[in-house]
Short mmCIF file of C-alpha atoms and ligand atoms in Angstrom, two decimals:
data_model
loop_
_atom_site.label_atom_id
_atom_site.label_comp_id
_atom_site.label_asym_id
_atom_site.label_seq_id
_atom_site.Cartn_x
_atom_site.Cartn_y
_atom_site.Cartn_z
CA MET D 1479 0.00 0.00 0.00
CA ALA D 1480 1.29 3.46 -0.86
CA GLY D 1481 2.31 5.72 1.99
CA LYS D 1482 0.52 8.88 3.03
CA ILE D 1483 1.50 12.19 1.45
CA ILE D 1484 1.33 15.07 3.93
CA THR D 1485 2.08 18.66 2.92
CA ILE D 1486 3.04 21.31 5.47
CA THR D 1487 2.02 24.80 4.38
CA SER D 1488 1.01 28.14 5.93
CA GLY D 1489 0.31 31.11 3.71
CA LYS D 1490 2.44 33.49 5.76
CA GLY D 1491 6.18 32.97 5.73
CA GLY D 1492 8.39 32.22 8.69
CA VAL D 1493 5.75 30.65 10.91
CA GLY D 1494 7.52 27.29 11.28
CA LYS D 1495 6.76 25.06 8.27
CA THR D 1496 10.31 23.81 7.85
CA THR D 1497 10.75 23.35 11.61
CA THR D 1498 7.53 21.33 11.65
CA THR D 1499 8.48 19.24 8.63
CA ALA D 1500 11.89 18.40 10.10
CA ASN D 1501 10.46 17.44 13.47
CA LEU D 1502 7.52 15.43 12.21
CA SER D 1503 9.71 13.61 9.68
CA MET D 1504 12.24 12.65 12.30
CA GLY D 1505 9.52 12.02 14.90
CA LEU D 1506 7.76 9.54 12.62
CA ALA D 1507 11.10 7.89 11.86
CA ILE D 1508 11.71 7.53 15.61
CA LEU D 1509 8.44 5.60 15.76
CA GLY D 1510 9.83 3.24 13.16
CA ALA D 1511 8.07 4.57 10.06
CA ARG D 1512 9.74 4.84 6.67
CA VAL D 1513 9.76 8.55 5.88
CA ILE D 1514 10.75 10.60 2.85
CA CYS D 1515 10.67 14.36 3.29
CA ILE D 1516 10.74 16.58 0.24
CA ASP D 1517 11.97 20.17 0.39
CA ALA D 1518 9.71 21.94 -2.11
CA ASP D 1519 11.00 25.42 -1.32
CA ILE D 1520 13.08 25.69 -4.49
CA GLY D 1521 15.65 28.46 -4.26
CA LEU D 1522 15.47 28.70 -0.46
CA ARG D 1523 16.72 25.32 0.69
CA ASN D 1524 16.39 24.98 4.49
CA LEU D 1525 15.18 21.54 5.42
CA ASP D 1526 18.63 20.01 4.83
CA MET D 1527 20.16 22.26 7.50
CA MET D 1528 17.38 21.70 10.02
CA LEU D 1529 17.97 17.96 9.65
CA GLY D 1530 21.76 18.30 9.66
CA LEU D 1531 22.09 16.73 6.21
CA GLU D 1532 23.40 19.69 4.23
CA ASN D 1533 26.88 18.29 3.68
CA ARG D 1534 25.72 15.15 1.97
CA ILE D 1535 23.72 16.61 -0.90
CA VAL D 1536 24.73 15.55 -4.39
CA TYR D 1537 21.56 15.76 -6.46
CA ASP D 1538 18.29 17.56 -5.80
CA LEU D 1539 14.62 17.62 -6.74
CA VAL D 1540 15.13 19.68 -9.89
CA ASN D 1541 17.96 17.40 -11.07
CA LEU D 1542 15.54 14.51 -10.69
CA ILE D 1543 12.77 16.27 -12.60
CA GLU D 1544 15.20 17.08 -15.39
CA GLY D 1545 16.27 13.45 -15.56
CA ARG D 1546 19.86 14.11 -14.47
CA CYS D 1547 19.71 11.47 -11.75
CA ARG D 1548 17.71 8.45 -10.68
CA PHE D 1549 15.11 8.66 -7.92
CA ARG D 1550 17.30 6.96 -5.31
CA GLN D 1551 20.24 9.23 -6.11
CA ALA D 1552 18.22 12.31 -5.19
CA LEU D 1553 17.56 10.92 -1.70
CA ILE D 1554 19.86 11.48 1.27
CA ARG D 1555 19.68 8.81 3.91
CA ASP D 1556 19.80 9.95 7.53
CA LYS D 1557 22.55 8.25 9.54
CA ARG D 1558 20.61 8.39 12.80
CA PHE D 1559 17.48 6.83 11.29
CA PRO D 1560 18.22 4.88 8.11
CA GLU D 1561 14.52 4.81 7.28
CA LEU D 1562 14.48 8.62 7.05
CA HIS D 1563 15.34 10.19 3.69
CA LEU D 1564 15.49 13.76 2.50
CA MET D 1565 14.96 14.93 -1.05
CA PRO D 1566 16.60 18.36 -1.07
CA ALA D 1567 15.42 21.43 -2.95
CA ALA D 1568 17.57 23.00 -5.65
CA GLN D 1569 19.20 26.08 -4.22
CA THR D 1570 20.12 27.97 -7.37
CA ARG D 1571 16.97 27.38 -9.35
CA ASP D 1572 13.51 28.84 -9.53
CA LYS D 1573 10.11 27.59 -8.45
CA LYS D 1574 8.86 27.90 -12.01
CA ASP D 1575 11.24 25.07 -12.94
CA ILE D 1576 8.73 22.72 -11.34
CA ARG D 1577 5.42 21.76 -12.89
CA GLU D 1578 2.51 20.46 -10.85
CA GLU D 1579 2.55 17.15 -12.68
CA ASP D 1580 6.28 16.65 -11.98
CA MET D 1581 5.74 17.15 -8.29
CA GLU D 1582 2.72 14.90 -8.27
CA ARG D 1583 4.63 12.11 -10.00
CA ILE D 1584 7.60 12.36 -7.64
CA ALA D 1585 5.46 12.50 -4.51
CA ARG D 1586 3.57 9.39 -5.62
CA GLN D 1587 6.78 7.60 -6.46
CA ALA D 1588 8.10 8.47 -2.99
CA ALA D 1589 4.88 7.17 -1.45
CA GLU D 1590 5.57 3.76 -3.05
CA MET D 1591 8.77 3.55 -1.03
CA ALA D 1592 7.69 5.07 2.30
CA ASP D 1593 4.96 5.08 4.93
CA TYR D 1594 4.95 8.87 5.02
CA VAL D 1595 5.99 11.48 2.48
CA LEU D 1596 6.21 14.94 4.06
CA ILE D 1597 6.42 17.94 1.74
CA ASP D 1598 7.75 21.26 3.06
CA SER D 1599 5.87 23.91 1.08
CA PRO D 1600 7.16 27.39 0.34
CA ALA D 1601 5.27 30.35 1.85
CA GLY D 1602 2.57 32.04 -0.18
CA ILE D 1603 -0.46 30.91 -2.16
CA GLU D 1604 1.01 30.93 -5.63
CA HIS D 1605 2.69 28.32 -7.78
CA GLY D 1606 4.92 26.91 -5.03
CA PHE D 1607 1.94 26.33 -2.77
CA ARG D 1608 0.03 24.71 -5.61
CA TYR D 1609 2.66 22.22 -6.70
CA SER D 1610 3.36 21.37 -3.05
CA THR D 1611 -0.25 20.50 -2.27
CA VAL D 1612 -1.30 18.88 -5.54
CA ALA D 1613 -0.50 15.31 -4.46
CA ALA D 1614 -1.32 15.68 -0.76
CA ASP D 1615 -3.53 13.17 0.99
CA GLN D 1616 -3.55 15.52 3.95
CA VAL D 1617 -2.44 19.10 4.48
CA LEU D 1618 -1.15 20.51 7.75
CA ILE D 1619 -1.49 24.27 8.05
CA VAL D 1620 0.98 25.95 10.37
CA THR D 1621 0.10 29.28 11.95
CA ASN D 1622 1.22 31.48 14.84
CA PRO D 1623 -1.15 33.07 17.38
CA GLU D 1624 -0.98 36.40 15.56
CA VAL D 1625 -3.75 38.05 13.57
CA THR D 1626 -1.77 38.24 10.33
CA ALA D 1627 -0.69 34.60 10.37
CA VAL D 1628 -4.22 33.41 11.21
CA ARG D 1629 -5.69 35.55 8.46
CA ASP D 1630 -3.33 34.02 5.91
CA ALA D 1631 -4.08 30.54 7.25
CA ASP D 1632 -7.77 31.21 6.61
CA ARG D 1633 -7.00 32.08 3.01
CA VAL D 1634 -5.05 28.85 2.58
CA ILE D 1635 -7.84 26.81 4.17
CA GLY D 1636 -10.31 28.36 1.73
CA LEU D 1637 -8.10 27.57 -1.26
CA LEU D 1638 -7.58 23.99 -0.10
CA GLU D 1639 -11.30 23.44 0.38
CA ALA D 1640 -11.94 24.81 -3.10
CA GLU D 1641 -9.40 22.29 -4.45
CA GLY D 1642 -11.28 19.48 -2.74
CA HIS D 1643 -8.75 18.80 0.04
CA LYS D 1644 -10.50 17.29 3.02
CA ASN D 1645 -9.17 16.44 6.40
CA SER D 1646 -6.70 19.35 6.67
CA LYS D 1647 -5.40 20.01 10.17
CA LEU D 1648 -4.04 22.99 12.03
CA ILE D 1649 -0.77 23.38 13.94
CA ILE D 1650 -0.46 26.47 16.12
CA ASN D 1651 3.23 27.18 16.63
CA ARG D 1652 5.11 29.58 18.93
CA VAL D 1653 2.44 29.73 21.62
CA LYS D 1654 3.58 31.58 24.72
CA PRO D 1655 1.45 30.33 27.63
CA GLU D 1656 2.43 33.23 29.87
CA LEU D 1657 1.15 35.75 27.30
CA VAL D 1658 -2.08 33.81 26.87
CA ARG D 1659 -2.52 33.83 30.65
CA ARG D 1660 -2.04 37.62 30.67
CA ASN D 1661 -4.64 37.93 27.90
CA GLU D 1662 -2.08 39.36 25.54
CA MET D 1663 -2.02 36.48 23.07
CA MET D 1664 -4.96 34.79 21.38
CA ASP D 1665 -5.98 31.53 22.95
CA THR D 1666 -5.61 28.45 20.78
CA SER D 1667 -9.31 27.63 21.22
CA ALA D 1668 -10.30 31.03 19.80
CA ILE D 1669 -8.08 30.44 16.75
CA VAL D 1670 -9.55 26.98 16.18
CA ASP D 1671 -13.06 28.43 16.50
CA ILE D 1672 -12.35 31.23 14.02
CA LEU D 1673 -10.70 28.97 11.44
CA ALA D 1674 -13.23 26.15 11.92
CA ILE D 1675 -10.64 23.44 11.34
CA ASP D 1676 -9.39 20.50 13.41
CA LEU D 1677 -6.32 21.04 15.54
CA ILE D 1678 -3.47 18.53 15.46
CA GLY D 1679 -0.73 20.34 17.35
CA ILE D 1680 0.04 23.18 19.74
CA ILE D 1681 3.76 23.91 19.81
CA PRO D 1682 5.16 26.26 22.43
CA GLU D 1683 7.71 28.96 21.80
CA ASP D 1684 10.94 27.24 22.77
CA SER D 1685 14.53 28.44 22.57
CA ASP D 1686 15.52 24.78 22.12
CA ILE D 1687 14.33 25.18 18.50
CA LEU D 1688 17.08 27.68 17.85
CA PHE D 1689 19.70 25.47 19.51
CA ALA D 1690 18.41 22.51 17.53
CA SER D 1691 18.65 24.29 14.18
CA ASN D 1692 22.16 25.44 15.06
CA ARG D 1693 23.13 21.78 15.41
CA GLY D 1694 20.97 20.23 12.73
CA SER D 1695 19.37 18.06 15.37
CA PRO D 1696 15.56 18.58 15.56
CA VAL D 1697 14.04 19.12 19.04
CA VAL D 1698 11.94 16.03 18.68
CA LEU D 1699 15.15 14.12 19.55
CA ASP D 1700 15.43 16.02 22.83
CA LYS D 1701 13.45 14.26 25.56
CA ASN D 1702 13.46 17.34 27.79
CA SER D 1703 12.30 19.88 25.24
CA ALA D 1704 8.73 21.21 25.56
CA ALA D 1705 8.47 21.80 21.81
CA GLY D 1706 9.97 18.36 21.21
CA GLN D 1707 7.27 16.79 23.37
CA ALA D 1708 4.58 18.74 21.49
CA PHE D 1709 5.94 17.52 18.13
CA ARG D 1710 6.09 13.94 19.42
CA GLU D 1711 2.40 14.21 20.32
CA VAL D 1712 1.63 15.33 16.76
CA THR D 1713 3.36 12.23 15.40
CA TYR D 1714 1.16 10.02 17.62
CA ARG D 1715 -1.93 11.82 16.34
CA LEU D 1716 -0.76 11.37 12.74
CA GLN D 1717 -0.57 7.66 13.48
CA GLY D 1718 -4.17 7.73 14.60
CA GLN D 1719 -3.76 7.86 18.37
CA ASP D 1720 -6.13 10.05 20.33
CA VAL D 1721 -3.68 12.08 22.41
CA PRO D 1722 -5.31 14.76 24.57
CA PHE D 1723 -4.00 18.32 24.41
CA THR D 1724 -2.28 18.95 27.73
CA PRO D 1725 -2.10 22.61 28.81
CA LEU D 1726 1.31 24.08 28.06
CA LYS D 1727 3.58 24.73 31.00
CA GLU D 1728 5.07 28.17 31.35
CA PRO D 1729 8.83 28.15 30.95
CA SER D 1730 10.89 28.71 34.09
CA LEU D 1731 12.41 32.12 34.72
CA LEU D 1732 15.88 30.77 33.95
CA LYS D 1733 14.67 29.42 30.65
CA LYS D 1734 12.92 32.66 29.77
CA LEU D 1735 15.97 34.77 30.56
CA PHE D 1736 18.80 32.56 29.40
CA GLY D 1737 17.24 29.69 27.52
CA LEU D 1738 18.36 27.41 30.36
CA ARG D 1739 16.38 24.49 31.72
CA MET L 664 -12.05 35.58 35.76
CA ARG L 665 -8.30 35.58 35.51
CA ILE L 666 -6.02 37.26 38.04
CA ALA L 667 -4.76 39.65 35.38
CA ASP L 668 -8.33 40.90 34.89
CA LEU L 669 -8.37 42.24 38.46
CA PHE L 670 -5.63 44.70 37.61
CA ARG L 671 -7.20 45.96 34.47
CA ARG L 672 -10.00 48.47 34.28
CA ARG L 673 -13.03 46.81 32.83
CA SER L 674 -13.30 49.36 30.06
CA THR L 675 -9.98 48.45 28.42
CA PRO L 676 -10.24 45.26 26.36
CA SER L 677 -7.23 42.97 26.43
CA GLY L 678 -4.86 42.54 23.51
CA GLN L 679 -6.31 39.07 23.21
CA ASP L 680 -9.87 40.40 22.82
CA ILE L 681 -8.87 43.09 20.37
CA ALA L 682 -6.92 40.59 18.26
CA GLU L 683 -9.85 38.21 18.19
CA GLN L 684 -12.40 40.88 17.26
CA ARG L 685 -10.26 42.40 14.53
CA LEU L 686 -9.54 38.98 13.13
CA ARG L 687 -13.19 37.94 13.03
CA LEU L 688 -14.13 41.14 11.24
CA VAL L 689 -11.35 41.05 8.67
CA LEU L 690 -12.03 37.39 7.93
CA ALA L 691 -15.71 38.11 7.37
CA HIS L 692 -14.65 40.58 4.69
CA ASP L 693 -11.98 38.26 3.27
CA ARG L 694 -14.32 35.31 3.06
CA ALA L 695 -17.10 37.31 1.42
CA ASN L 696 -14.52 38.98 -0.80
CA ILE L 697 -15.72 42.50 -0.07
CA SER L 698 -13.61 45.28 1.42
CA PRO L 699 -14.94 47.43 4.26
CA GLY L 700 -15.14 50.37 1.83
CA MET L 701 -17.19 48.35 -0.66
CA LEU L 702 -19.52 47.29 2.14
CA GLN L 703 -20.10 50.96 2.92
CA ILE L 704 -20.95 51.61 -0.73
CA LEU L 705 -23.29 48.62 -0.71
CA LYS L 706 -24.94 49.99 2.41
CA ASP L 707 -25.46 53.40 0.78
CA GLU L 708 -26.98 51.72 -2.27
CA ILE L 709 -29.30 49.62 -0.12
CA ILE L 710 -30.47 52.77 1.66
CA ALA L 711 -31.03 54.51 -1.68
CA VAL L 712 -33.11 51.64 -3.10
CA ILE L 713 -35.25 51.16 -0.01
CA SER L 714 -35.74 54.90 0.34
CA LYS L 715 -37.58 54.95 -2.97
CA HIS L 716 -40.40 53.05 -1.29
CA LEU L 717 -40.00 53.58 2.44
CA ASP L 718 -38.89 56.33 4.74
CA VAL L 719 -35.59 54.95 6.02
CA ASP L 720 -33.84 56.25 9.12
CA ALA L 721 -30.50 56.31 7.28
CA ASP L 722 -28.30 57.08 10.30
CA LYS L 723 -29.41 53.95 12.10
CA VAL L 724 -29.05 51.49 9.24
CA GLU L 725 -26.63 48.66 9.98
CA VAL L 726 -25.25 46.28 7.38
CA ASN L 727 -22.91 43.66 8.78
CA PHE L 728 -21.74 40.12 8.45
CA ALA L 729 -22.88 37.37 10.76
CA GLU L 730 -20.72 34.29 10.90
CA ASP L 731 -21.10 30.81 12.13
CA GLN L 732 -19.05 27.71 11.40
CA HIS L 733 -20.87 26.94 8.19
CA GLU L 734 -21.87 30.16 6.53
CA THR L 735 -21.48 33.87 6.38
CA ARG L 736 -24.59 35.95 5.97
CA LEU L 737 -25.16 39.60 5.32
CA MET L 738 -27.47 41.11 7.91
CA ALA L 739 -29.18 44.40 7.22
CA ASP L 740 -31.07 46.18 9.96
CA ILE L 741 -33.03 49.01 8.39
CA PRO L 742 -35.09 51.07 10.82
CA LEU L 743 -37.82 53.26 9.35
CA GLN L 744 -38.70 56.78 10.36
CA SER L 745 -41.67 56.43 12.63
CA THR L 746 -44.91 57.45 10.97
CA ARG L 747 -45.81 59.55 13.99
CA ASN L 748 -42.70 61.72 13.45
CA ARG L 749 -43.56 62.06 9.86
CA SER L 750 -47.14 63.23 10.43
CA LYS L 751 -45.70 66.18 12.39
CA ASN L 752 -43.79 67.40 9.33
N1 ATP J 1887 8.23 27.01 18.43
C1 ATP J 1887 9.26 27.83 18.13
N2 ATP J 1887 9.96 28.42 19.12
C2 ATP J 1887 11.00 29.23 18.83
N3 ATP J 1887 11.42 29.50 17.58
C3 ATP J 1887 10.78 28.95 16.56
C4 ATP J 1887 9.65 28.08 16.77
N4 ATP J 1887 9.21 27.66 15.56
C5 ATP J 1887 9.99 28.23 14.63
N5 ATP J 1887 10.94 29.01 15.21
C6 ATP J 1887 11.95 29.81 14.52
O1 ATP J 1887 11.29 30.60 13.55
C7 ATP J 1887 12.09 30.75 12.39
C8 ATP J 1887 11.29 30.35 11.16
O2 ATP J 1887 11.01 28.97 11.20
P1 ATP J 1887 10.90 28.11 9.87
O3 ATP J 1887 12.08 28.33 9.00
O4 ATP J 1887 10.56 26.72 10.27
O5 ATP J 1887 9.62 28.80 9.20
P2 ATP J 1887 9.06 28.58 7.72
O6 ATP J 1887 7.58 28.69 7.84
O7 ATP J 1887 9.59 27.33 7.14
O8 ATP J 1887 9.66 29.84 6.98
P3 ATP J 1887 9.64 30.11 5.36
O9 ATP J 1887 8.27 30.63 5.07
O10 ATP J 1887 10.70 31.13 5.17
O11 ATP J 1887 9.92 28.80 4.69
C9 ATP J 1887 13.30 29.88 12.60
O12 ATP J 1887 14.36 30.72 12.96
C10 ATP J 1887 12.93 28.98 13.75
O13 ATP J 1887 14.04 28.64 14.52
MG1 MG J 1888 10.61 27.03 5.27
#
């Protein structure tokens, strides 16, 4: 049976799509799944660095589309989890070098070899968003608890519904529980109510994410990280488990001031 | 009530409330694909049409969106000048 194709998108840029893709890909691999993640952000390659695989790239997605390499050659195998593979984006090319049908074909081919294919979409609602979502069995929309990000998420949700995508889910990233408590940040339940979409993850603001991207070692690997725990819970939900949403803990003063635990 | 509420005068809405209200309003316009300015023009046109037949209290007319999970509807509340006022003219 072919694996499930999941696209991570957002509308607004910089809300945490690549962070989410890296963590869910590795998180699913930790659970023993065969995972291929595809960096569809042509020209702005990031997923390789977040996964710590940037030094091993030979071929990329555009090389594959242009027939310069075989499918397997465009995949980088993770050394920590041999069942995790990355298909990197081309860094010096343009999004218009990819056609929707190319992406669809490659995503389906990947799904023949994996349990999950995760696609990291570029920001926006134009061509890059379209080719990234064309083959998706499920779309995860990442937003932040800010009015602009939620507005853009609503636009994306509308476009996806118009394209016939069902079963899309929301991830609210960079939640600061102390600001929610002080009524300065929108509550996740208000955002879910406004967007009228199912929630699959609430990820706290966490300085561990910065440390993790410095090292190329996603937080999901860190047992003590709050964001890592939140991403692990998303992977359980993706596998069909009914994991309740536990209220986020406020970070300690030391963590807030110095990023210490 | 949250502790933080005790320290805030009741008249000042929280950042959270303001964000939520602004978002709901802007999304109503986005989803219906009509800008606030266009809605104002629509409202003026509605008043003009109805005024051909009825004596509309133009200052009190309200045209707004109402939202629930499934649909957006346009709600128009169009009060009429009371006939008693008019008979005095
Ligand atoms: N929960 C979090 N806590 C702290 N920092 C975060 C969190 N999530 C993301 N970040 C930071 O936000 C920045 C943007 O994240 P990321 O690159 O994943 O966003 P993106 O949506 O992929 O951006 P783009 O639209 O440019 O592709 C990064 O520097 C990342 O470290
Ligand atoms: Mg990105």
